[in-house]
Coordinates of C-alpha atoms in Angstrom, one line a residue:
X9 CA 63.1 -88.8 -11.6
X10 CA 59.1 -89.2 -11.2
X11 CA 57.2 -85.6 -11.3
X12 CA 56.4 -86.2 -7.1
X13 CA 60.2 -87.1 -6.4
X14 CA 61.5 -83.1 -5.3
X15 CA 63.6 -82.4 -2.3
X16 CA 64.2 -78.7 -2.4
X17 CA 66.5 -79.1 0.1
X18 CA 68.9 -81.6 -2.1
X19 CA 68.7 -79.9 -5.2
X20 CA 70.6 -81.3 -8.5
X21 CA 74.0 -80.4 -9.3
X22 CA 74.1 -77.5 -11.5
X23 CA 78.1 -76.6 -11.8
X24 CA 78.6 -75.0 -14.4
X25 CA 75.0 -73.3 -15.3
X26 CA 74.4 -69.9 -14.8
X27 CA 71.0 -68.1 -13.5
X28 CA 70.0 -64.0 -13.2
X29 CA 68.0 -63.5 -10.8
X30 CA 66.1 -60.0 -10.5
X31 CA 64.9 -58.5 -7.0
X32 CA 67.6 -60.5 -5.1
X33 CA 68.0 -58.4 -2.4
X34 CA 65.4 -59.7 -0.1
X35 CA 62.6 -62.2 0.4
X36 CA 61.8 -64.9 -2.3
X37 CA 64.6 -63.6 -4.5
X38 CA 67.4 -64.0 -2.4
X39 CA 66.5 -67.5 -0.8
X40 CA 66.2 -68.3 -4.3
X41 CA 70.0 -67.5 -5.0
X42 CA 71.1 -69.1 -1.8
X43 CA 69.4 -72.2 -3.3
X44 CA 70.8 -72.1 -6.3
X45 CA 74.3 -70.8 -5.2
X46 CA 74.1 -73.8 -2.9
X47 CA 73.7 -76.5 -5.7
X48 CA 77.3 -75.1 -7.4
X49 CA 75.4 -72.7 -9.8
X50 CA 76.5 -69.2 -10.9
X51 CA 74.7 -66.5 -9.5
X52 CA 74.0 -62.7 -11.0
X53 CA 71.7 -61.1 -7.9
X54 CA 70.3 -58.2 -9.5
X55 CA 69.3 -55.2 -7.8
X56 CA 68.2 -51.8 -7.6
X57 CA 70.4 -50.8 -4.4
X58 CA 74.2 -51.2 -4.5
X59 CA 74.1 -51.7 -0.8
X60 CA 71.8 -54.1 -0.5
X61 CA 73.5 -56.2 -3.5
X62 CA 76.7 -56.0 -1.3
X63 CA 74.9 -57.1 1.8
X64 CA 73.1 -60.0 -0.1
X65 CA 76.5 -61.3 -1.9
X66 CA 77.7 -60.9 1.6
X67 CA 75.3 -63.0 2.9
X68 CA 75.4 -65.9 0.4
X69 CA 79.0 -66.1 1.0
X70 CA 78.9 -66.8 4.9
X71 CA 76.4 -69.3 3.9
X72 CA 78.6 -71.0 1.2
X73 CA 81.7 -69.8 0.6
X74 CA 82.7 -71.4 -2.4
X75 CA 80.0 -69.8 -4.4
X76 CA 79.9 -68.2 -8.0
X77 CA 77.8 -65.0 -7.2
X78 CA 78.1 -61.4 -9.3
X79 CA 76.0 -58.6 -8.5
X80 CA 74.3 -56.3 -11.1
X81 CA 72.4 -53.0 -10.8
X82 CA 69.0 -53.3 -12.1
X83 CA 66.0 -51.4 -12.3
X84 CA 62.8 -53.1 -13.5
X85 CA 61.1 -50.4 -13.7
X86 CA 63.7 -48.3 -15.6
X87 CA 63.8 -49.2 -19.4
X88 CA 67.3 -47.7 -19.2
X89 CA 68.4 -49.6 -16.8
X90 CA 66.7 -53.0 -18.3
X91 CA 68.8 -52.4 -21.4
X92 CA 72.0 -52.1 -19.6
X93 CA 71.8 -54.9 -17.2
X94 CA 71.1 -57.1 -19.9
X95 CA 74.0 -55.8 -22.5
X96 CA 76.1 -56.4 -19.0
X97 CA 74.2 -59.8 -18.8
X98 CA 75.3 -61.0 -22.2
X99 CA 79.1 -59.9 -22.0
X100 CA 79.2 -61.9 -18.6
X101 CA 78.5 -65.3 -21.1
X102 CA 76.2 -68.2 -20.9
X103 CA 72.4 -67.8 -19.1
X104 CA 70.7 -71.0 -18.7
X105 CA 67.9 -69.2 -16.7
X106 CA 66.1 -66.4 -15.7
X107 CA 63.8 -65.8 -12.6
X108 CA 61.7 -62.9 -13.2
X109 CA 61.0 -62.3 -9.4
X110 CA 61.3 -58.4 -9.0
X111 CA 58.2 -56.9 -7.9
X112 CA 56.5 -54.0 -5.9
X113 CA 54.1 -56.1 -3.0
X114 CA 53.4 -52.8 -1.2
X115 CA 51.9 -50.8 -3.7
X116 CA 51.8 -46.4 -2.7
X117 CA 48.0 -45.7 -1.7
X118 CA 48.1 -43.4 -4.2
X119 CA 48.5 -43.9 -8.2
X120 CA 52.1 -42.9 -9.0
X121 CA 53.9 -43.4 -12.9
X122 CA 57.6 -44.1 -13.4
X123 CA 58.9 -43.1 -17.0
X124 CA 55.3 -42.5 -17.7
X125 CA 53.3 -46.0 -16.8
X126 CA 51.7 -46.9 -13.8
X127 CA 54.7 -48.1 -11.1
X128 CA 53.3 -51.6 -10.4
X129 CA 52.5 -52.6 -13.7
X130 CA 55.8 -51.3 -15.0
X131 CA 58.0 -52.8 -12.2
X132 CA 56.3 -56.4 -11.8
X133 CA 55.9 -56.2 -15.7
X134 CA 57.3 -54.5 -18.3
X135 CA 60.9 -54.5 -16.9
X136 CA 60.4 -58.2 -17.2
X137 CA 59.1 -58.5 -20.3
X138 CA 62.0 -56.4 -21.7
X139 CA 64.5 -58.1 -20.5
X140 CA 63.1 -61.4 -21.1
X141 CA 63.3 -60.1 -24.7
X142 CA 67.0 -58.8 -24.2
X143 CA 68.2 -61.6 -23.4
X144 CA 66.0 -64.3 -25.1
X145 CA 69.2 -64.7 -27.8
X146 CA 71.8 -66.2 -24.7
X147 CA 68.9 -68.0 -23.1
X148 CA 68.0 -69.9 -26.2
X149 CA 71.6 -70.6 -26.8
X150 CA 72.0 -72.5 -23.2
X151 CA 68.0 -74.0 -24.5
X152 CA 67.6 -72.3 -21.1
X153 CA 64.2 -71.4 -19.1
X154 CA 62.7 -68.1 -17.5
X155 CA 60.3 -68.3 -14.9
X156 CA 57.5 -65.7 -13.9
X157 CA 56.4 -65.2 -10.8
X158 CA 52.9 -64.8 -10.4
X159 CA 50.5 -65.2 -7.1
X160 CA 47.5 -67.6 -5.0
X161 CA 46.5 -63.9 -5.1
X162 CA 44.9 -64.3 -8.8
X163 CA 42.9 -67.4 -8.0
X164 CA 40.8 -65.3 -5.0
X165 CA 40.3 -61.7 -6.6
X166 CA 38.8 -61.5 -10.1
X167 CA 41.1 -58.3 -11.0
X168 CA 41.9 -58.7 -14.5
X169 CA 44.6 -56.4 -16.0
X170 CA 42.3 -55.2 -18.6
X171 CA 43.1 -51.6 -17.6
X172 CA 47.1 -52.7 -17.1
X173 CA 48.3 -49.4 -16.4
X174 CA 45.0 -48.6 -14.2
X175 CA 44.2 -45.1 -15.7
X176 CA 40.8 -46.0 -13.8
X177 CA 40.1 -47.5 -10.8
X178 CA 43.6 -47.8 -9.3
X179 CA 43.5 -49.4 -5.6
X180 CA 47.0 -50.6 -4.2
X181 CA 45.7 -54.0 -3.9
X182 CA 43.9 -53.8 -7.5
X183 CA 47.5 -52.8 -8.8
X184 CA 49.1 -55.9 -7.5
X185 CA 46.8 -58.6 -8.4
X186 CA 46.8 -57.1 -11.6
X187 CA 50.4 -57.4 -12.2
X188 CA 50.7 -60.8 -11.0
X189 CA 47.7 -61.8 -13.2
X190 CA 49.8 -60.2 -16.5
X191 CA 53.1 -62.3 -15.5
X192 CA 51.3 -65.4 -15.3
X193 CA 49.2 -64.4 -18.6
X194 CA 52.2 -63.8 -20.1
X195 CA 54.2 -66.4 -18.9
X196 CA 51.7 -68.5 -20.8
X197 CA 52.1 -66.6 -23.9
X198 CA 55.6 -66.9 -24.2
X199 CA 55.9 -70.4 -24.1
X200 CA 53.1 -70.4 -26.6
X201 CA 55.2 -67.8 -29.1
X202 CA 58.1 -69.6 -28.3
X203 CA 57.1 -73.1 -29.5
X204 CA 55.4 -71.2 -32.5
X205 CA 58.8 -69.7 -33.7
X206 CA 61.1 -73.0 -33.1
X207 CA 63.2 -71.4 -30.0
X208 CA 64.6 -73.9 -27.6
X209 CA 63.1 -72.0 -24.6
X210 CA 60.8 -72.9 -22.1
X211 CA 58.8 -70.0 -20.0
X212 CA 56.9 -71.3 -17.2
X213 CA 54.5 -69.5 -14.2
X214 CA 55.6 -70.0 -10.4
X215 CA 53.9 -68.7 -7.0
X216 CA 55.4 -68.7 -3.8
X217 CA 52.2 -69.6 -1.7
X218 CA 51.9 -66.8 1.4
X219 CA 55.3 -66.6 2.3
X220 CA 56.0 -64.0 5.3
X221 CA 59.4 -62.5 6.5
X222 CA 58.5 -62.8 10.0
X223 CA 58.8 -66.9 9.9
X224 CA 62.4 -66.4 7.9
X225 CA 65.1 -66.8 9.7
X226 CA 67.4 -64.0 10.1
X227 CA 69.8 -62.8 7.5
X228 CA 72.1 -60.1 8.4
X229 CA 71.5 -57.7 5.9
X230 CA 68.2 -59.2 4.2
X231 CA 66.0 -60.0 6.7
X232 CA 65.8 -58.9 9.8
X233 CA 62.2 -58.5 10.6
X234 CA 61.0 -56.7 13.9
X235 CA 60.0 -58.4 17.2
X236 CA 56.2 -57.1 16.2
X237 CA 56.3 -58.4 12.9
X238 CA 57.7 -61.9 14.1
X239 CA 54.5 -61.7 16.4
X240 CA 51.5 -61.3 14.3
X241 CA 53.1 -63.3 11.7
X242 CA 53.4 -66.7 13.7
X243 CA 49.8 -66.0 14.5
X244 CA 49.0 -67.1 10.9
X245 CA 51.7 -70.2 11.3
X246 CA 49.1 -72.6 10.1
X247 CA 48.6 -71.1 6.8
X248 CA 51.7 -69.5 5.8
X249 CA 55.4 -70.6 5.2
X250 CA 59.0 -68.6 5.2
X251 CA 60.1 -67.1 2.2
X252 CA 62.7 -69.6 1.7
X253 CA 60.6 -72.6 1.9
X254 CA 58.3 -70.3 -0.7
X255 CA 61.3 -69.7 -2.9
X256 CA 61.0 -73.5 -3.3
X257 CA 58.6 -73.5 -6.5
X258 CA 60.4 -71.1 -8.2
X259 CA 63.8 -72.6 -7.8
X260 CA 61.8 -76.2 -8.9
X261 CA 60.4 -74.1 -12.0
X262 CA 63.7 -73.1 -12.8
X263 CA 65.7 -76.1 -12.7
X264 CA 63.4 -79.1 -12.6
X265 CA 64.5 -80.9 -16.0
X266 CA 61.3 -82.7 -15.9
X267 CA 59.4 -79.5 -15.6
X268 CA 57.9 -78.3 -18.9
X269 CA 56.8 -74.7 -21.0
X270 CA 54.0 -73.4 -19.9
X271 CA 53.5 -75.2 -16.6
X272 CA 53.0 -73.5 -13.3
X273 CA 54.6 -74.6 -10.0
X274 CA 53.3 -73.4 -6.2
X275 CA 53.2 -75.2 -2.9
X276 CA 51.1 -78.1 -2.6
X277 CA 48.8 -76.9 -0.1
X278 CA 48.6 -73.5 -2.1
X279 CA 49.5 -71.4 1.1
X280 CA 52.3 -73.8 2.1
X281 CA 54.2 -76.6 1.7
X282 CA 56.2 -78.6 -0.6
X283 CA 56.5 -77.7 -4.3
X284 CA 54.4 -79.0 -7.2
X285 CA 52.6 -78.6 -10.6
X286 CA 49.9 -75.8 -9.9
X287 CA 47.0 -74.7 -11.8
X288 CA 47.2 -71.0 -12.9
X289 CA 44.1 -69.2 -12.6
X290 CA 41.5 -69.7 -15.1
X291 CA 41.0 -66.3 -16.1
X292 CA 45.0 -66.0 -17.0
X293 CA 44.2 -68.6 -19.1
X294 CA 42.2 -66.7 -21.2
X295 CA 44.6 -66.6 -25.1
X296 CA 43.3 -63.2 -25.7
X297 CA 44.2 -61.8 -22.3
X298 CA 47.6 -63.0 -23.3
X299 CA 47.5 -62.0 -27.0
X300 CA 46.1 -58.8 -25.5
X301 CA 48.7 -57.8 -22.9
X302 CA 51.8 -58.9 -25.6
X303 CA 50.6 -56.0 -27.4
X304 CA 50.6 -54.0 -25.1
X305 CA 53.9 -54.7 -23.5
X306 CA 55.3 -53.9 -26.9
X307 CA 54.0 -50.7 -27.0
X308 CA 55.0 -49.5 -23.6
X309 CA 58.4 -51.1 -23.9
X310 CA 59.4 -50.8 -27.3
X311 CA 60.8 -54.4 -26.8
X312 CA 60.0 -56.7 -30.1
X313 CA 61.1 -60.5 -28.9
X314 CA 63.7 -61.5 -31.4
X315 CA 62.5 -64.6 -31.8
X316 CA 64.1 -65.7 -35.5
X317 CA 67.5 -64.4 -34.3
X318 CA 67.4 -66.0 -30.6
X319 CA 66.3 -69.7 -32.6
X320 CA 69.7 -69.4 -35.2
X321 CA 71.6 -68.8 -31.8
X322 CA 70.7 -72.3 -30.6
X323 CA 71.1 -74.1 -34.2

């Protein structure tokens, strides 16, 4: 299969593999498990809202009813919660892959902490990078792949996460570029560490161009967008997409075999289209930013990567 030859709408056959997905419940996340659902894959939506799990299992299943889909509570920004879901995770058996999707995209106006750390930076973030690191053992035992969703949004707005938890300055739109410059920093500097220690993982960077709910088609339960919103979103039809053709790169990141560590995949028209090999933005290329932000991850999450233990796993 040449690197141009994709059709995310005839995906490979992956019966048999196995994929957590967190923020499942709506948008990107869910037409991401529809995807994969759809090509004969296990499913484990993850979400912070029993409801909304129920209604998004629901909704896969009138889609395709044949498909292997489990729910499981999780909080991203609850370290708790991150620890369970992923000791839940591992008794459920083999994980070939893991889209770190959860995210806040409408920051408050106002600076607010959960568990102590800013809520963006701890949502988009650090519950990612912990359980990345909880379940790095399983994942290097399928020589599996996670995926980190970053945005186009880091390419237009210099806002580095050099103040990650924005004691300073915080804007709502600062706290969100921020983030998604950290996942695609780290994204980078987990495939690096990875490589370094000898673990059969791959970590790669994905964006979902500007995907809007208001050119989605309806899903009972996950998105049902207002006549308004429907409006003022086909206004901008020429430079946006729905969220399922936007879920396209990530579902390409994460089960592309040709893709490799430490790649990036977005549309190819940036805002829209068809998915391909991206660029990440040159600042989140930066080592140290990465170096830097690992550290501090650490700290925040008390999460060390087990990296010697997760490469025996796969021997």
């Amino acid at each position: 299969m040449a690197r141009t030859e994709w059709d995310p709408q005839n995906l490979p056959d992956l019966s048999g593999r196995s994929y957590l997905v967190t923020g499942a419940t709506r948008g990107l996340g869910y037409f991401a498990c529809e995807q994969l659902a759809a090509a004969g894959a296990r499913v484990l939506l993850t979400g912070r809202n029993p409801n909304r799990l129920a209604a998004a299992k629901s909704a896969v299943k009138r889609s395709h009813p044949d498909a292997a889909i489990e729910t499981l509570l999780l909080d991203t920004s609850n370290m708790g919660s991150v620890r369970a879901a992923a000791a839940t995770a591992r008794a459920r058996g083999r994980l070939d892959g893991l889209l770190l999707n959860a995210g806040v995209v409408h920051p408050p106006k106002q600076r607010e902490t959960v568990g102590g750390h800013e809520l963006v930076f701890a949502t988009n973030v650090l519950g990612h990078f912990a359980l990345a690191g909880e379940l790095l053992k399983p994942l290097a035992a399928a020589r599996g792949r996670m995926v980190w969703v970053g945005s186009m949004s880091t390419s237009i707005w210099g806002h580095l996460p050099t103040d990650p938890e924005l004691s300073e300055g915080y804007t709502p739109w600062r706290a969100y570029v921020q983030s998604k410059a950290a996942t695609t920093a780290l994204a980078l500097e987990a495939d690096k560490r990875l490589r370094a220690h000898g673990v059969p993982v791959q970590s790669l960077a994905a964006h979902p161009g500007y995907s809007t709910s208001g050119r989605t088609r309806g899903v009972r339960g996950v998105n049902e967008p207002s006549r308004l919103t429907r409006f003022l979103d086909n206004l901008q039809a020429p430079i946006t997409q729905s969220k399922e053709q936007g879920a396209w790169a990530l579902v390409r990141a994460l089960i592309d075999p040709l893709a490799e560590g430490g790649e990036m995949y977005g549309p190819a028209l940036v805002a829209r289209g068809a998915p391909r090999v991206a660029t990440p933005a040159r600042r989140t290329r930066r080592s140290e930013l990465g170096a830097e932000l690992w550290a501090a991850c650490e700290t925040a999450t008390h999460v060390r990567w087990p990296f010697d233990r997760a490469r025996r796993a796969a021997s």
